[in-house]
PDB file of C-alpha atoms in Angstrom:
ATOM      1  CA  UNK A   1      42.033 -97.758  -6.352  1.00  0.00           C
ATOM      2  CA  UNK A   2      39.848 -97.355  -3.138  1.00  0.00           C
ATOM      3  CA  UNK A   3      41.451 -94.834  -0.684  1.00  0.00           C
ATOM      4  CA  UNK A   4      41.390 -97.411   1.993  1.00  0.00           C
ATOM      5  CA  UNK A   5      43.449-100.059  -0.080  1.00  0.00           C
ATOM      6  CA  UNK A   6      46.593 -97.509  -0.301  1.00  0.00           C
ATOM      7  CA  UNK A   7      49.160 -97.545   2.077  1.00  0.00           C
ATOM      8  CA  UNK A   8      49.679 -94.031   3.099  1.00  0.00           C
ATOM      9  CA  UNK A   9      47.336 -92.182   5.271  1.00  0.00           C
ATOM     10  CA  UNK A  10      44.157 -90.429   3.372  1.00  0.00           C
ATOM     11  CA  UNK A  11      42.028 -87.603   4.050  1.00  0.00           C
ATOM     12  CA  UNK A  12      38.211 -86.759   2.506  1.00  0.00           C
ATOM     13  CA  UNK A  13      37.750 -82.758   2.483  1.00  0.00           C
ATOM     14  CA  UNK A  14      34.128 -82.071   2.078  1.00  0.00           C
ATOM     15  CA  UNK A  15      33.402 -78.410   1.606  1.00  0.00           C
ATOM     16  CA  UNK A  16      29.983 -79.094  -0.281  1.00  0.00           C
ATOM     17  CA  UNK A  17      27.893 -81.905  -1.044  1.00  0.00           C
ATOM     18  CA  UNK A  18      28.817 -85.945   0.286  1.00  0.00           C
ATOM     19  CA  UNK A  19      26.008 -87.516  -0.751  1.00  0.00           C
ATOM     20  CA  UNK A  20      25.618 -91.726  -1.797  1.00  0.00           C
ATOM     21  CA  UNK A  21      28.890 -92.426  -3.545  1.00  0.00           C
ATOM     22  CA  UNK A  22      30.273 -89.231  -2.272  1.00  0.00           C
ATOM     23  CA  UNK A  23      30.031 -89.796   1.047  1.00  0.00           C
ATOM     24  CA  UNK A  24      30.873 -93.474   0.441  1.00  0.00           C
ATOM     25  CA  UNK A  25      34.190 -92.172  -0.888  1.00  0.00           C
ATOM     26  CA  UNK A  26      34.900 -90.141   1.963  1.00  0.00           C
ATOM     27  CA  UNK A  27      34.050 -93.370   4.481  1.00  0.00           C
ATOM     28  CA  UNK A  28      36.763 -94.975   2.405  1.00  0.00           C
ATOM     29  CA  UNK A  29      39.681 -92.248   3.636  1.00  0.00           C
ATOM     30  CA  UNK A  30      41.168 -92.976   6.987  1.00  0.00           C
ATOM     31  CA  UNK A  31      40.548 -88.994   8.103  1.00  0.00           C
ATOM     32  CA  UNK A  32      37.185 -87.057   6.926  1.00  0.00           C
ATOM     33  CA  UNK A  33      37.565 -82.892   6.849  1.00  0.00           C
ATOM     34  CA  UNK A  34      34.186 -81.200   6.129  1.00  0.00           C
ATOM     35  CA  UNK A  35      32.775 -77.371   6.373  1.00  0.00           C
ATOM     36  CA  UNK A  36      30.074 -76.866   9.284  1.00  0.00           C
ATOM     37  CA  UNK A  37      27.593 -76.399   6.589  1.00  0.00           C
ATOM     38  CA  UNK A  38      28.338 -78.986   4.292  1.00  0.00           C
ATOM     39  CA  UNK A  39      25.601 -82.094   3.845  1.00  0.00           C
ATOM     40  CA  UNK A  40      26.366 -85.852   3.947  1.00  0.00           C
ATOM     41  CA  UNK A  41      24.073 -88.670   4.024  1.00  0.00           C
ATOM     42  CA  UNK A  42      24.025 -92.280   2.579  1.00  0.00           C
ATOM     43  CA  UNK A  43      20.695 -91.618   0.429  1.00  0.00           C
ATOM     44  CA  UNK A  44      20.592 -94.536  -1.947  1.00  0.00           C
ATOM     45  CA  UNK A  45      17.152 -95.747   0.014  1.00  0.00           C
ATOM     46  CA  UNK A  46      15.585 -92.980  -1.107  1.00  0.00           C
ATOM     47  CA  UNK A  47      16.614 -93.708  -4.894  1.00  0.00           C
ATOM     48  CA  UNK A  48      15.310 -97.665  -3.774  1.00  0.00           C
ATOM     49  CA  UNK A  49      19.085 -98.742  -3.233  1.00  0.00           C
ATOM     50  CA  UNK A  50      21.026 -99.124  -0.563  1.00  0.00           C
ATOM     51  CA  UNK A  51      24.568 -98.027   0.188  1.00  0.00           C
ATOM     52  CA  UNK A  52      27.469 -99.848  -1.614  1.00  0.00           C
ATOM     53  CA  UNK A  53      31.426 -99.092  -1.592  1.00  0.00           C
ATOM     54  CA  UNK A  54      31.597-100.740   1.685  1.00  0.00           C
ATOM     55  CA  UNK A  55      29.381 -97.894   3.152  1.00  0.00           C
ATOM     56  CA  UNK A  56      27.116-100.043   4.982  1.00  0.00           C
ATOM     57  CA  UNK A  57      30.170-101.532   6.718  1.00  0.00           C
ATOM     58  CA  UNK A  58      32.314 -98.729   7.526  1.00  0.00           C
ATOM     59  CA  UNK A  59      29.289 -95.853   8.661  1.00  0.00           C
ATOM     60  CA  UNK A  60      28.360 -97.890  11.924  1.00  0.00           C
ATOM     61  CA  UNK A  61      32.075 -98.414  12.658  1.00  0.00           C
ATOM     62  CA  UNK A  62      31.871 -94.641  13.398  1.00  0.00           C
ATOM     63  CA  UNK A  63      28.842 -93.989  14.553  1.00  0.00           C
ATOM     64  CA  UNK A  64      27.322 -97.563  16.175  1.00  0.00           C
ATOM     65  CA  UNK A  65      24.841 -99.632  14.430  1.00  0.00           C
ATOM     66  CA  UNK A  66      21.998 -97.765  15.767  1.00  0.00           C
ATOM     67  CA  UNK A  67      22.563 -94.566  14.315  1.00  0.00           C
ATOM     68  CA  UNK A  68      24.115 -96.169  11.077  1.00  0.00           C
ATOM     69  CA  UNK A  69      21.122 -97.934  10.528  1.00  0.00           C
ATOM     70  CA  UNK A  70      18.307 -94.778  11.083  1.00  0.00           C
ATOM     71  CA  UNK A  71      21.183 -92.665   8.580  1.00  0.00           C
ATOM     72  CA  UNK A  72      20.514 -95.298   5.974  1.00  0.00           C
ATOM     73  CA  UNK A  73      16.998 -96.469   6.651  1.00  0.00           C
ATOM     74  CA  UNK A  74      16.052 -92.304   6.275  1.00  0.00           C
ATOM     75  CA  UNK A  75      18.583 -91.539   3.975  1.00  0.00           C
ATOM     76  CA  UNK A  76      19.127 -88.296   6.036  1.00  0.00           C
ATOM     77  CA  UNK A  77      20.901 -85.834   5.140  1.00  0.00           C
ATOM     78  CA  UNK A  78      23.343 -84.168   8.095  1.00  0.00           C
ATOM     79  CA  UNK A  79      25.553 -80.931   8.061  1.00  0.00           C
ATOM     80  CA  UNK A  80      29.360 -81.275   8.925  1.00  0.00           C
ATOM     81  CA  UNK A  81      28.462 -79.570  12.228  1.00  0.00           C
ATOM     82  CA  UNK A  82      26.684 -82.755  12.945  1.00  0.00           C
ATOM     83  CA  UNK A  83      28.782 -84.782  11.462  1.00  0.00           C
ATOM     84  CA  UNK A  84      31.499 -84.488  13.136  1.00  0.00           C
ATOM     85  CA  UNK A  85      29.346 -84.772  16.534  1.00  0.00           C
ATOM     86  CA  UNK A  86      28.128 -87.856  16.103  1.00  0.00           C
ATOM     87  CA  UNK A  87      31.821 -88.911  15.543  1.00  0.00           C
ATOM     88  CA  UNK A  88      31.545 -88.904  11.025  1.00  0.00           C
ATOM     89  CA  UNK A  89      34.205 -86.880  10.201  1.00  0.00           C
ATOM     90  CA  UNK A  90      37.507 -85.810  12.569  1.00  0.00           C
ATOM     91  CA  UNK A  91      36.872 -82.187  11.949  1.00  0.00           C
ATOM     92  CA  UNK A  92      34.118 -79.831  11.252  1.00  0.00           C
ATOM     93  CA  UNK A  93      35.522 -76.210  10.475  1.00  0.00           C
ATOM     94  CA  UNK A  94      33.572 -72.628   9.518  1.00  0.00           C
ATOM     95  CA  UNK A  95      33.158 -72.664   5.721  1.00  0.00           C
ATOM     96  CA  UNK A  96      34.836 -69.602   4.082  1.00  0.00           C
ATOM     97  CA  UNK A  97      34.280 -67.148   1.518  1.00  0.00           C
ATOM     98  CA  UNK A  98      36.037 -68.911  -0.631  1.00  0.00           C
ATOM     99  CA  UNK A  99      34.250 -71.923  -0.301  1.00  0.00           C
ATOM    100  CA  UNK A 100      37.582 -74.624   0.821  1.00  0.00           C
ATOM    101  CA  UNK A 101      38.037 -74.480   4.268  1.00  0.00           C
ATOM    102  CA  UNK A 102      37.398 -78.337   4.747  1.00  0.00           C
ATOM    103  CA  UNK A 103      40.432 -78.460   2.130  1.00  0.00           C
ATOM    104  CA  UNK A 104      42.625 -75.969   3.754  1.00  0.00           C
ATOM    105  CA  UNK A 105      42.197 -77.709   7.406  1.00  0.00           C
ATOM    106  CA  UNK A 106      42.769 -81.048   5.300  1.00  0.00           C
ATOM    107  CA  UNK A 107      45.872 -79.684   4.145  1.00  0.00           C
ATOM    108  CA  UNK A 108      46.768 -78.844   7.592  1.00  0.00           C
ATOM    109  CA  UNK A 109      45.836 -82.301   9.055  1.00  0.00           C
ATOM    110  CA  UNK A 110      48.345 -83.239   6.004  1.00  0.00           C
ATOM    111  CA  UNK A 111      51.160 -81.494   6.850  1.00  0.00           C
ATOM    112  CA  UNK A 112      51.041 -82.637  10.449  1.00  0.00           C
ATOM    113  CA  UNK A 113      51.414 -86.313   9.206  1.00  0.00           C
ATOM    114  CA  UNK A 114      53.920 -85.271   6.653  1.00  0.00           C
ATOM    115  CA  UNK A 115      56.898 -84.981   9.315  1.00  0.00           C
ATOM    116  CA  UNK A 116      56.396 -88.534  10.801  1.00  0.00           C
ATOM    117  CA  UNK A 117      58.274 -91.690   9.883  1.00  0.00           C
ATOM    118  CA  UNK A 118      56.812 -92.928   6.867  1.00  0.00           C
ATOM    119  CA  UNK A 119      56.714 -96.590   7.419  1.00  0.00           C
ATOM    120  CA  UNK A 120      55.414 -96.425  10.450  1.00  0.00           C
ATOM    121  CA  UNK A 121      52.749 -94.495   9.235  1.00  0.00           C
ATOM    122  CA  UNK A 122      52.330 -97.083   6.766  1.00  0.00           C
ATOM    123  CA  UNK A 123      52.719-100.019   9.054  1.00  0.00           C
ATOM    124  CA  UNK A 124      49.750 -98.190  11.759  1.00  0.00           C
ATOM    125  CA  UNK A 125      47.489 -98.127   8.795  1.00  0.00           C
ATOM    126  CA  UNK A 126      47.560-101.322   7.794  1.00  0.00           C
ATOM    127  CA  UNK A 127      47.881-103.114  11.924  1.00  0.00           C
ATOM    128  CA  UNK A 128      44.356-100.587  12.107  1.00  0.00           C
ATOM    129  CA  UNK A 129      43.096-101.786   9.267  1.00  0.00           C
ATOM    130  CA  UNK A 130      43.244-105.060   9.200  1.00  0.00           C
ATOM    131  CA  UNK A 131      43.077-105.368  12.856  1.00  0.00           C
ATOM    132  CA  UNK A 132      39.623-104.038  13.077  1.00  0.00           C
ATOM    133  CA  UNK A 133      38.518-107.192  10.660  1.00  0.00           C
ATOM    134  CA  UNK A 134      39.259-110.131  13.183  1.00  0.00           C
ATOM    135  CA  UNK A 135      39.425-111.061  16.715  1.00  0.00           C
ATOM    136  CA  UNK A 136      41.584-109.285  19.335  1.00  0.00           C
ATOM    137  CA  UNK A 137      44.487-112.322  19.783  1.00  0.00           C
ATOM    138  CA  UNK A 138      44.873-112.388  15.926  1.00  0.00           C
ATOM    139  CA  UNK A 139      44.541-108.591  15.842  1.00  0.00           C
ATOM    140  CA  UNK A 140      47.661-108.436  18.346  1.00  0.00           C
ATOM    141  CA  UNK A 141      49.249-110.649  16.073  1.00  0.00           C
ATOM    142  CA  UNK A 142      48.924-108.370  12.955  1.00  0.00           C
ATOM    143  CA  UNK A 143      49.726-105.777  15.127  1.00  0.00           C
ATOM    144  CA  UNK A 144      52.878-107.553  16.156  1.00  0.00           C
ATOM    145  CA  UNK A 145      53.907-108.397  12.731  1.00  0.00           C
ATOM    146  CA  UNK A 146      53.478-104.697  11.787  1.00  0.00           C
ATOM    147  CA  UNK A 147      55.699-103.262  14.608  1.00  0.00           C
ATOM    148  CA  UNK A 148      58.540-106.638  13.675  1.00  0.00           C
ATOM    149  CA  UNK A 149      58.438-104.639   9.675  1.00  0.00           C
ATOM    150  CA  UNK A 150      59.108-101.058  11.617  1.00  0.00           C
ATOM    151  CA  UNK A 151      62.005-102.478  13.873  1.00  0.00           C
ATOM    152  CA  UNK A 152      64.590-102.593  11.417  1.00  0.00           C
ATOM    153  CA  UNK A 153      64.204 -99.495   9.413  1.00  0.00           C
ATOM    154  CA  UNK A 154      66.606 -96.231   9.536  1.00  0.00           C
ATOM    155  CA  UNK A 155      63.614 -94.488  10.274  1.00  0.00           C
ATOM    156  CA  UNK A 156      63.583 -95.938  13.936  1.00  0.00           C
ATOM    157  CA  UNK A 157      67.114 -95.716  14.774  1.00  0.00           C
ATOM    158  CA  UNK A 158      67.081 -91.924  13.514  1.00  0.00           C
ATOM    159  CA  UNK A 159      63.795 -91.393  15.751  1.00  0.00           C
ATOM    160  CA  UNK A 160      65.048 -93.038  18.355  1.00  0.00           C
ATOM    161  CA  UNK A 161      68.512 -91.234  17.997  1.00  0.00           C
ATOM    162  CA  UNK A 162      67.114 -87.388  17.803  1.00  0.00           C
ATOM    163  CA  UNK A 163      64.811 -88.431  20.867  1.00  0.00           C
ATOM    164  CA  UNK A 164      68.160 -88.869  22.843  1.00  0.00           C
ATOM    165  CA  UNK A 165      69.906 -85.982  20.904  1.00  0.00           C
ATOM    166  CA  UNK A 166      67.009 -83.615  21.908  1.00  0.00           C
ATOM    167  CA  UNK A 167      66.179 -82.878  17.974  1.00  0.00           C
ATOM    168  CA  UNK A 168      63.921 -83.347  15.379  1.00  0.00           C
ATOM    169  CA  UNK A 169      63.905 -86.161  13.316  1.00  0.00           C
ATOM    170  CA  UNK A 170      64.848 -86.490   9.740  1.00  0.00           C
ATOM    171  CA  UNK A 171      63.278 -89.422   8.263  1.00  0.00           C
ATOM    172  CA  UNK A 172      63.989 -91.257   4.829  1.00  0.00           C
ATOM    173  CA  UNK A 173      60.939 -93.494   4.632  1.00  0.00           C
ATOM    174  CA  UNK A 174      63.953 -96.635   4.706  1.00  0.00           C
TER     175      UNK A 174
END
């Protein structure tokens, strides 16, 4: 199944290569990790391809047509450092001795999620994801039919109460 078709947030840690499919696979995750030093470029022009797995859609959503289209046209090859400048990936950390620091500060990014009410999580993804596909009026709509799904959970009215009660919240995902 396509990282992007699940419901629960996902996150791409590239510590090495990204490269064609690769980094197509990474575009797929809503959150991209990678080392400083790692490479990632949409290269399937140089192989007398061009990018499939949605990568020709979902690059210039990040970094405008412009850029997507000299990436793909070159099939350049960019470090994380890069990457995340030109707005790629979220995060672009030192690579370590070991060789996983992408991983570990994906891990991180992870466990910051983790805590937070799990169908709302669920319910942002999808009024993001399928809001970004249409027009603004019927992406308020999907928006509002997202937040209608959240309104009635426990997970609310437990957020809601340990806001007032000045304490964290446990949620159930119900």
């Amino acid at each position: 199944m396509c990282p992007a078709a699940l419901p629960m947030p996902t996150i791409a840690a590239v510590d090495g290569y990204a490269l064609g499919g690769g980094l197509e696979l990474a575009l797929a995750c809503d959150l991209r990790v990678a080392a400083s030093s790692a490479k990632l470029g949409l290269i399937e022009t140089t192989r007398g391809l061009l990018p499939g797995a949605g990568g020709s859609q979902r690059l210039p959503r990040l970094v405008g047509i412009g850029l997507a289209k000299e990436l793909i046209f070159t099939g350049r090859q960019i470090e994380g450092s890069q990457a995340y400048q030109i707005g790629l990936v979220n995060d672009a950390v030192p690579q370590n001795e070991e060789g996983n620091s992408a991983y570990k500060k994906a891990l991180e990014l992870a466990q910051e999620i983790l805590p937070q009410a799990p169908v709302a999580v669920r319910m942002a993804k999808l009024a993001m994801n399928k809001g970004i596909e249409v027009d603004i009026t019927s992406g308020m709509a999907i928006e509002g039919m997202c937040y209608g799904q959240v309104i009635p959970t426990k997970d609310r009215l437990e957020g809601m109460a340990a806001f007032q009660e000045k304490r964290p919240p446990h949620y159930t995902g119900e």
